[in-house]
Coordinates of C-alpha atoms and ligand atoms in Angstrom, one line a residue:
M1 CA -72.9 -136.9 6.3
A2 CA -71.3 -138.2 3.1
M3 CA -68.1 -140.1 3.5
R4 CA -65.0 -139.2 1.4
N5 CA -64.0 -141.8 -1.1
P6 CA -60.1 -141.9 -0.6
K7 CA -59.7 -143.4 -4.1
T8 CA -61.4 -140.6 -6.0
E9 CA -61.3 -137.6 -3.6
P10 CA -58.0 -136.1 -2.3
E11 CA -57.6 -135.6 1.4
Y12 CA -57.3 -131.9 0.9
P13 CA -59.3 -130.0 -1.8
I14 CA -57.1 -129.2 -4.8
A15 CA -57.5 -125.7 -6.0
S16 CA -58.5 -125.4 -9.7
P17 CA -55.5 -124.4 -11.8
T18 CA -54.7 -120.8 -12.5
Y19 CA -53.8 -119.7 -16.1
A20 CA -51.9 -116.7 -17.3
H21 CA -53.6 -114.8 -20.1
V22 CA -52.5 -111.8 -22.1
V23 CA -55.2 -109.2 -21.4
G24 CA -53.6 -106.0 -22.7
W25 CA -51.0 -105.0 -25.2
G26 CA -49.3 -101.8 -26.5
M27 CA -46.4 -100.6 -28.6
A28 CA -44.5 -97.4 -29.1
V29 CA -42.0 -96.6 -31.8
P30 CA -40.2 -93.3 -32.5
E31 CA -41.6 -91.2 -35.3
N32 CA -38.2 -90.7 -36.9
V33 CA -37.8 -93.1 -39.9
M34 CA -34.4 -94.0 -41.3
T35 CA -34.4 -95.7 -44.7
N36 CA -31.8 -97.8 -46.3
D37 CA -31.0 -94.9 -48.6
D38 CA -30.4 -92.7 -45.6
I39 CA -27.8 -95.2 -44.3
S40 CA -26.1 -95.5 -47.6
A41 CA -25.3 -91.8 -47.4
F42 CA -22.8 -92.5 -44.6
V43 CA -21.6 -96.1 -45.0
E44 CA -20.9 -98.2 -48.1
T45 CA -24.1 -100.1 -48.6
N46 CA -27.2 -99.9 -50.7
D47 CA -31.0 -100.6 -50.5
E48 CA -30.8 -103.5 -52.8
W49 CA -28.2 -105.4 -50.7
I50 CA -30.0 -104.7 -47.4
V51 CA -33.4 -105.8 -48.7
A52 CA -32.1 -108.9 -50.4
R53 CA -30.0 -110.1 -47.4
T54 CA -32.4 -109.1 -44.6
G55 CA -35.8 -107.9 -45.8
I56 CA -35.3 -104.6 -44.0
K57 CA -36.4 -101.4 -45.7
E58 CA -36.5 -98.9 -42.9
R59 CA -36.2 -98.6 -39.1
R60 CA -37.2 -96.2 -36.4
I61 CA -34.6 -94.1 -34.6
A62 CA -35.2 -92.5 -31.1
S63 CA -35.0 -88.7 -30.9
E64 CA -32.9 -87.0 -28.2
D65 CA -36.0 -86.8 -26.0
E66 CA -36.7 -90.5 -26.3
S67 CA -35.1 -93.4 -24.4
T68 CA -35.6 -97.0 -23.5
A69 CA -37.7 -96.0 -20.5
T70 CA -39.9 -93.4 -22.3
L71 CA -40.7 -95.8 -25.1
A72 CA -41.4 -98.6 -22.5
Y73 CA -43.6 -96.2 -20.5
K74 CA -45.7 -95.3 -23.6
A75 CA -46.1 -99.0 -24.6
A76 CA -47.1 -99.8 -21.0
Q77 CA -49.7 -97.0 -20.8
R78 CA -51.3 -98.5 -24.0
A79 CA -51.3 -102.0 -22.6
L80 CA -52.9 -100.9 -19.4
E81 CA -55.6 -99.1 -21.4
I82 CA -56.5 -102.2 -23.4
A83 CA -56.4 -104.3 -20.2
D84 CA -58.5 -101.6 -18.6
I85 CA -56.7 -102.0 -15.3
L86 CA -55.1 -99.4 -13.0
P87 CA -51.3 -99.2 -12.4
I88 CA -51.9 -100.0 -8.7
D89 CA -53.3 -103.4 -9.8
L90 CA -49.8 -104.4 -11.1
D91 CA -47.8 -106.8 -8.9
L92 CA -44.8 -107.0 -11.1
I93 CA -43.1 -105.1 -13.9
V94 CA -40.3 -106.7 -16.0
V95 CA -38.5 -104.9 -18.7
A96 CA -36.5 -107.1 -21.1
T97 CA -33.7 -104.9 -22.6
S98 CA -30.1 -104.8 -23.8
T99 CA -30.1 -101.0 -23.8
P100 CA -31.2 -100.1 -20.2
E101 CA -31.3 -96.5 -19.0
N102 CA -28.7 -97.4 -16.3
I103 CA -26.9 -100.5 -15.1
F104 CA -29.0 -99.7 -12.1
P105 CA -31.6 -98.6 -11.2
S106 CA -33.6 -100.7 -13.6
T107 CA -35.6 -99.3 -16.5
A108 CA -38.5 -101.2 -14.9
S109 CA -38.2 -99.2 -11.7
L110 CA -38.4 -95.9 -13.7
V111 CA -41.5 -97.2 -15.5
Q112 CA -43.0 -98.3 -12.2
D113 CA -42.5 -94.8 -10.8
W114 CA -43.9 -93.0 -13.8
L115 CA -46.9 -95.3 -13.9
N116 CA -47.5 -94.8 -10.2
A117 CA -47.6 -98.6 -9.9
S118 CA -47.1 -98.4 -6.1
H119 CA -47.7 -102.1 -5.4
A120 CA -45.4 -103.6 -8.1
G121 CA -41.9 -105.1 -7.9
A122 CA -39.7 -104.1 -10.8
F123 CA -36.6 -105.4 -12.5
D124 CA -34.9 -105.6 -15.8
L125 CA -34.1 -108.9 -17.5
S126 CA -31.1 -109.5 -19.8
A127 CA -31.4 -112.2 -22.4
A128 CA -30.8 -110.1 -25.6
C129 CA -33.3 -110.8 -28.3
S130 CA -34.8 -113.7 -26.4
G131 CA -35.5 -111.4 -23.5
F132 CA -39.2 -110.9 -24.0
V133 CA -40.0 -114.6 -24.1
Y134 CA -37.8 -115.2 -21.0
A135 CA -39.6 -112.3 -19.2
L136 CA -43.1 -113.5 -20.2
N137 CA -42.2 -117.0 -19.0
M138 CA -41.1 -115.7 -15.6
A139 CA -44.3 -113.6 -15.2
A140 CA -46.5 -116.5 -16.3
D141 CA -44.8 -118.9 -13.9
S142 CA -45.3 -116.5 -11.0
I143 CA -49.0 -116.1 -11.9
R144 CA -49.6 -119.8 -12.2
A145 CA -47.8 -120.5 -8.9
G146 CA -50.2 -118.0 -7.3
S147 CA -47.5 -115.6 -6.0
I148 CA -48.8 -112.7 -8.2
T149 CA -52.0 -111.9 -10.1
T150 CA -51.1 -109.3 -12.7
A151 CA -47.8 -108.5 -14.4
L152 CA -46.6 -106.0 -17.0
V153 CA -44.0 -107.4 -19.3
I154 CA -42.2 -105.0 -21.6
G155 CA -39.5 -105.3 -24.3
S156 CA -37.9 -102.0 -25.0
E157 CA -34.7 -100.9 -26.8
T158 CA -32.8 -98.0 -28.1
M159 CA -30.4 -100.0 -30.3
S160 CA -29.4 -96.9 -32.2
R161 CA -27.4 -95.8 -29.1
I162 CA -25.2 -98.9 -29.0
L163 CA -24.5 -99.3 -32.7
D164 CA -21.2 -98.5 -34.3
W165 CA -22.6 -96.4 -37.1
Q166 CA -19.4 -97.0 -39.1
D167 CA -19.9 -100.8 -39.1
R168 CA -22.1 -101.6 -42.1
S169 CA -22.5 -105.2 -41.1
T170 CA -24.5 -104.2 -38.0
C171 CA -25.8 -100.6 -38.3
I172 CA -28.1 -101.5 -41.1
L173 CA -29.9 -104.2 -39.0
F174 CA -31.3 -102.5 -35.9
G175 CA -34.0 -100.1 -34.8
D176 CA -35.7 -98.7 -31.7
G177 CA -39.0 -99.3 -30.1
A178 CA -41.0 -100.9 -27.3
G179 CA -43.9 -103.4 -26.9
A180 CA -45.7 -104.4 -23.7
V181 CA -48.3 -106.9 -22.5
V182 CA -50.3 -107.2 -19.4
L183 CA -50.5 -110.8 -18.2
Q184 CA -53.2 -111.7 -15.7
A185 CA -54.4 -114.7 -13.7
S186 CA -57.6 -116.3 -14.8
K187 CA -59.5 -119.5 -14.3
V188 CA -60.3 -119.7 -18.0
E189 CA -58.3 -122.5 -19.6
G190 CA -55.5 -121.4 -22.0
G191 CA -53.1 -118.5 -21.9
V192 CA -49.4 -119.4 -21.7
L193 CA -49.3 -123.2 -22.3
S194 CA -45.6 -123.9 -22.5
S195 CA -42.1 -122.4 -22.7
V196 CA -38.7 -123.7 -23.6
L197 CA -35.7 -121.5 -22.6
R198 CA -32.2 -122.3 -23.7
S199 CA -28.7 -120.8 -23.6
D200 CA -25.3 -121.6 -25.1
G201 CA -22.7 -119.3 -23.5
A202 CA -20.0 -120.8 -25.7
G203 CA -21.3 -118.4 -28.3
C204 CA -20.9 -115.3 -26.0
D205 CA -18.3 -113.8 -28.4
L206 CA -20.5 -113.9 -31.4
L207 CA -22.9 -111.1 -30.4
A208 CA -22.2 -108.7 -27.4
I209 CA -22.1 -105.3 -25.9
P210 CA -19.2 -105.0 -23.5
S211 CA -20.0 -103.1 -20.3
V212 CA -18.2 -101.9 -17.2
G213 CA -17.6 -105.3 -15.7
S214 CA -16.1 -106.6 -18.9
I215 CA -12.4 -107.4 -19.4
D216 CA -12.8 -105.0 -22.3
A217 CA -13.3 -102.2 -19.8
D218 CA -9.7 -102.6 -18.6
E219 CA -7.8 -99.8 -20.3
S220 CA -4.6 -101.9 -20.6
R221 CA -6.5 -104.6 -22.5
A222 CA -9.0 -102.5 -24.3
G223 CA -8.6 -102.6 -28.1
S224 CA -6.7 -105.9 -28.0
N225 CA -9.8 -107.6 -29.4
G226 CA -11.0 -104.5 -31.2
H227 CA -14.3 -104.2 -29.2
Q228 CA -15.5 -100.8 -27.9
L229 CA -17.2 -100.4 -24.6
F230 CA -21.0 -100.0 -24.9
K231 CA -20.9 -100.7 -28.7
M232 CA -22.5 -103.9 -30.1
Y233 CA -20.5 -106.3 -32.2
M234 CA -21.7 -109.4 -34.1
V235 CA -20.3 -112.2 -36.2
G236 CA -23.4 -112.1 -38.4
S237 CA -22.9 -115.2 -40.5
E238 CA -22.3 -117.4 -37.3
V239 CA -25.4 -115.9 -35.6
F240 CA -27.4 -116.6 -38.8
K241 CA -26.3 -120.2 -38.8
F242 CA -27.2 -120.6 -35.1
A243 CA -30.6 -119.0 -35.7
T244 CA -31.5 -121.2 -38.6
R245 CA -30.4 -124.2 -36.6
V246 CA -32.4 -123.5 -33.4
V247 CA -35.6 -121.7 -34.3
N248 CA -37.5 -124.6 -35.8
D249 CA -36.4 -127.1 -33.1
S250 CA -37.3 -124.7 -30.4
I251 CA -40.8 -124.1 -31.7
D252 CA -41.2 -127.8 -32.2
Q253 CA -40.2 -128.5 -28.5
A254 CA -42.6 -125.9 -27.1
T255 CA -45.4 -127.2 -29.3
K256 CA -44.9 -130.8 -28.1
L257 CA -44.7 -129.6 -24.4
A258 CA -48.1 -127.9 -24.9
G259 CA -49.5 -131.2 -26.1
L260 CA -49.9 -129.9 -29.7
D261 CA -48.7 -130.6 -33.2
V262 CA -47.0 -128.0 -35.3
S263 CA -50.0 -128.1 -37.6
D264 CA -52.1 -126.7 -34.7
I265 CA -50.1 -123.4 -34.7
D266 CA -52.2 -120.6 -36.1
L267 CA -49.6 -117.9 -36.1
V268 CA -45.9 -117.7 -35.3
I269 CA -44.6 -114.4 -33.9
P270 CA -40.8 -114.6 -34.3
H271 CA -38.0 -112.3 -33.3
Q272 CA -37.6 -110.0 -36.3
A273 CA -33.9 -110.3 -37.2
N274 CA -33.9 -111.3 -40.8
Y275 CA -36.7 -112.4 -43.1
R276 CA -34.4 -115.2 -44.5
I277 CA -34.3 -116.8 -41.0
L278 CA -38.1 -116.8 -41.0
Q279 CA -38.2 -118.4 -44.4
S280 CA -35.8 -121.1 -43.3
A281 CA -37.8 -121.9 -40.1
A282 CA -41.1 -122.1 -42.1
R283 CA -39.5 -124.5 -44.6
K284 CA -38.1 -126.8 -41.9
L285 CA -41.3 -126.8 -39.9
K286 CA -43.4 -127.2 -43.0
I287 CA -45.5 -124.2 -42.0
D288 CA -46.8 -121.8 -44.6
I289 CA -44.6 -118.6 -44.5
N290 CA -47.8 -116.6 -44.3
K291 CA -48.3 -118.0 -40.8
F292 CA -45.1 -116.1 -39.8
M293 CA -45.8 -112.6 -38.6
S294 CA -43.2 -110.2 -40.1
N295 CA -42.7 -106.5 -39.9
V296 CA -38.9 -106.5 -40.2
D297 CA -39.3 -104.4 -43.4
R298 CA -40.6 -101.4 -41.4
Y299 CA -38.8 -101.7 -38.0
G300 CA -35.6 -103.8 -38.6
N301 CA -34.4 -105.7 -35.6
T302 CA -35.6 -104.1 -32.3
S303 CA -34.1 -106.9 -30.2
A304 CA -36.2 -107.6 -27.1
A305 CA -39.0 -105.3 -28.4
S306 CA -39.5 -107.1 -31.7
I307 CA -41.8 -109.8 -30.5
P308 CA -44.3 -107.6 -28.5
I309 CA -44.3 -105.1 -31.4
A310 CA -45.1 -107.8 -33.9
L311 CA -47.7 -109.2 -31.5
C312 CA -49.4 -105.8 -31.3
E313 CA -49.5 -105.4 -35.1
A314 CA -50.8 -109.0 -35.6
I315 CA -53.7 -108.2 -33.2
E316 CA -54.3 -104.9 -35.0
Q317 CA -54.4 -106.7 -38.3
K318 CA -56.9 -109.2 -36.8
R319 CA -54.6 -112.1 -37.4
I320 CA -55.2 -113.5 -33.9
H321 CA -58.6 -114.9 -32.9
D322 CA -60.1 -116.4 -29.8
K323 CA -58.6 -119.9 -29.0
D324 CA -55.8 -119.5 -31.6
H325 CA -52.5 -121.1 -30.8
I326 CA -49.7 -118.6 -31.1
A327 CA -46.0 -119.5 -31.0
L328 CA -43.5 -116.9 -29.9
V329 CA -39.8 -117.5 -30.7
G330 CA -36.8 -115.4 -29.7
F331 CA -33.1 -115.9 -30.4
G332 CA -29.9 -113.9 -30.0
G333 CA -27.0 -112.9 -27.8
G334 CA -25.9 -115.3 -25.1
L335 CA -26.4 -117.2 -27.2
T336 CA -30.0 -117.6 -26.0
W337 CA -33.2 -118.8 -27.6
A338 CA -36.7 -119.4 -26.3
S339 CA -40.1 -120.4 -27.5
M340 CA -43.6 -120.2 -26.0
I341 CA -47.0 -121.4 -27.0
I342 CA -50.0 -119.3 -26.0
Q343 CA -53.6 -120.1 -26.5
W344 CA -55.4 -116.8 -27.0
G345 CA -58.4 -116.5 -24.8
I346 CA -59.7 -113.0 -24.4
P347 CA -62.0 -110.8 -26.4
E348 CA -60.7 -109.2 -29.6
P349 CA -59.7 -105.6 -29.4
S350 CA -63.0 -104.3 -30.8
Q351 CA -64.8 -106.0 -27.9
Q352 CA -62.3 -104.7 -25.4
Q353 CA -63.5 -101.3 -24.1
S354 CA -61.6 -99.2 -21.7
S355 CA -64.1 -97.7 -19.3
L356 CA -64.0 -93.9 -19.1
I357 CA -63.8 -93.8 -15.3
N358 CA -60.8 -96.1 -15.3
R359 CA -59.1 -94.0 -18.0
Q360 CA -59.5 -90.9 -15.8
R361 CA -58.2 -92.7 -12.7
R362 CA -55.2 -93.8 -14.7
N363 CA -54.5 -90.3 -16.0
I364 CA -54.7 -89.0 -12.4
L365 CA -52.2 -91.6 -11.3
Y366 CA -49.8 -90.7 -14.1
Y367 CA -50.1 -87.0 -13.3
T368 CA -49.6 -87.5 -9.5
A369 CA -46.7 -89.8 -10.1
K370 CA -44.8 -87.0 -11.9
W371 CA -45.5 -84.6 -9.1
R372 CA -44.7 -87.1 -6.3
S373 CA -41.3 -87.9 -7.8
R374 CA -40.5 -84.3 -8.4
S375 CA -41.6 -83.2 -4.9
R376 CA -39.6 -86.1 -3.3
R377 CA -36.4 -85.0 -5.1
W378 CA -37.1 -81.4 -4.1
R379 CA -37.6 -82.4 -0.5
R380 CA -34.3 -84.2 -0.5
R381 CA -32.5 -81.2 -1.9
V382 CA -34.2 -78.8 0.6
N383 CA -33.4 -81.2 3.5
K384 CA -29.7 -81.3 2.4
T385 CA -29.5 -77.6 2.3
M386 CA -31.2 -77.2 5.6
E387 CA -28.8 -79.6 7.2
Y388 CA -26.0 -77.7 5.8
L389 CA -27.3 -74.4 7.1
R390 CA -28.4 -75.7 10.5
P391 CA -26.8 -73.5 13.2
K392 CA -24.8 -76.0 15.1
R393 CA -21.4 -75.9 16.7
G394 CA -19.8 -77.3 13.6
R395 CA -21.4 -74.8 11.2
V396 CA -18.4 -72.4 10.7
P397 CA -15.9 -75.2 10.0
R398 CA -18.4 -76.9 7.6
L399 CA -18.8 -73.6 5.7
L400 CA -15.0 -73.2 5.5
R401 CA -14.7 -76.7 4.3
K402 CA -17.2 -76.0 1.5
V403 CA -15.2 -72.9 0.5
D404 CA -12.1 -75.0 0.4
E405 CA -13.8 -77.7 -1.8
D406 CA -15.2 -75.0 -4.2
D407 CA -11.7 -73.6 -4.5
R408 CA -10.3 -76.9 -5.4
L409 CA -12.9 -77.3 -8.1
Ligands
UT7_501 O1 -31.0 -110.3 -33.2 C1 -30.0 -111.1 -32.9 C2 -29.9 -112.2 -33.9 N1 -29.3 -111.6 -35.1 C3 -29.4 -112.2 -36.2 O2 -30.1 -113.2 -36.3 C4 -28.6 -111.7 -37.4 C5 -28.0 -112.9 -38.2 N2 -27.2 -112.6 -39.3 C6 -27.7 -112.0 -40.4 O3 -28.8 -111.7 -40.5 C7 -26.8 -112.0 -41.6 O4 -25.6 -112.7 -41.3 C8 -26.4 -110.5 -42.0 C9 -27.6 -109.8 -42.6 C10 -25.8 -109.8 -40.8 C11 -25.3 -110.5 -43.1 O5 -25.7 -111.3 -44.2 P1 -24.8 -112.4 -44.8 O6 -25.5 -112.9 -46.0 O7 -24.5 -113.4 -43.8 O8 -23.5 -111.6 -45.3 P2 -22.0 -111.8 -44.8 O9 -21.8 -111.3 -43.4 O10 -21.6 -113.2 -45.1 O11 -21.3 -110.8 -45.9 C12 -21.3 -111.0 -47.3 C13 -20.7 -109.9 -47.9 C14 -19.3 -109.5 -47.4 O12 -18.5 -109.1 -48.4 P3 -17.3 -110.2 -49.0 O13 -16.4 -110.4 -47.8 O14 -18.1 -111.4 -49.4 O15 -16.7 -109.4 -50.1 C15 -19.6 -108.3 -46.5 O16 -18.5 -107.4 -46.4 O17 -21.5 -108.7 -47.8 C16 -20.7 -107.6 -47.3 N3 -21.5 -106.8 -46.5 C17 -22.2 -105.8 -47.0 N4 -22.4 -105.3 -48.3 C18 -23.2 -104.2 -48.5 C19 -21.8 -106.8 -45.2 N5 -22.6 -105.9 -44.8 C20 -22.9 -105.2 -45.9 C21 -23.8 -104.1 -46.2 N6 -23.9 -103.7 -47.5 N7 -24.5 -103.5 -45.2

């Protein structure tokens, strides 16, 4: 029997490392387009100012039937299709959002239910426009640590619902949409190589949406600082300065952490806040602006959704190839900012074919999910009624109590 050489062979076999690769992607944006001219019909602004200061020409606005969860669900379905996996293969669903359906339950839990992803944990993550990179980092770390195998990471927003449409300094900037990726464990080297997450809470008053736990929710104090509950406010010029200060540094740090040089980056997929921020970062990093993916002209700022939407469009436009190094960078409320380097390592979309049988199985799961949820709610209602009507000693007093309550209403 061969003896172990203690100098070269460890006492216990070391498992080969696990990498976290993007294997599926999808996006969903509302059909309703709002142009700069449309906005100038109700606030004092104009197309020329908006294009010159931001690069934005139009944005998408959710219809009454659309919400953060429905957009997330659509983007998720497309991502599962490309990855060609079943919802039951998912271990984790994270939705990065600043416009969740509820404070709780999470938007991710709704998506989990609608997808019929019965083996997945689900939660929302709040890091404003950096949220998608934060969420992707959490999922990649869980995969590399071996605690999960497959994660669905979504950025989804209905910013139109939290805008003050009288405030021309913010309402021109934002739009609605969702983007999703499937992240999966693989022994193939590459995938998520590095991430740098940062926060500076001292800037919390520069960009915010006050919610129920806020001091602003106190009636006696409300209005003292002029902020409305559930409406976004921003000190644009300060956020602009912050963004132009951190974006290049953040990309630089993540690149070094991945053992690379900025010149190795093939494509930067930044948060789409303002085209001038991208120009500034490109200049400081000495990267050609053409290596910055931008679709801010068509969607505006979709907060946590902007990076996955831009990623989807970059793939569609064939701007990402096998082994390319991609830099993601997010920045926004918190203040927060985050960068990530990914080495692309899966087939291009044309090679990625969703098998017919899996597609049918997914459709069956989506269909049964709808019925399962509905029938559960129904059963709960029937049980409640049955309990109420159950002939027990206390039935008559209970009925009388009900009549009393109805009278009070
Ligand atoms: O996603 C989170 C991260 N968000 C960002 O990164 C956004 C960062 N900020 C920005 O992109 C820019 O600060 C804005 C686009 C929001 C504003 O551009 P700016 O060049 O910083 O303009 P400003 O706020 O300094 O305003 C300049 C002028 C002001 O008029 P006065 O005071 O100079 O007379 C504003 O009242 O432009 C005026 N203004 C407008 N004029 C026409 C502000 N908004 C508008 C508007 N149309 N919509």
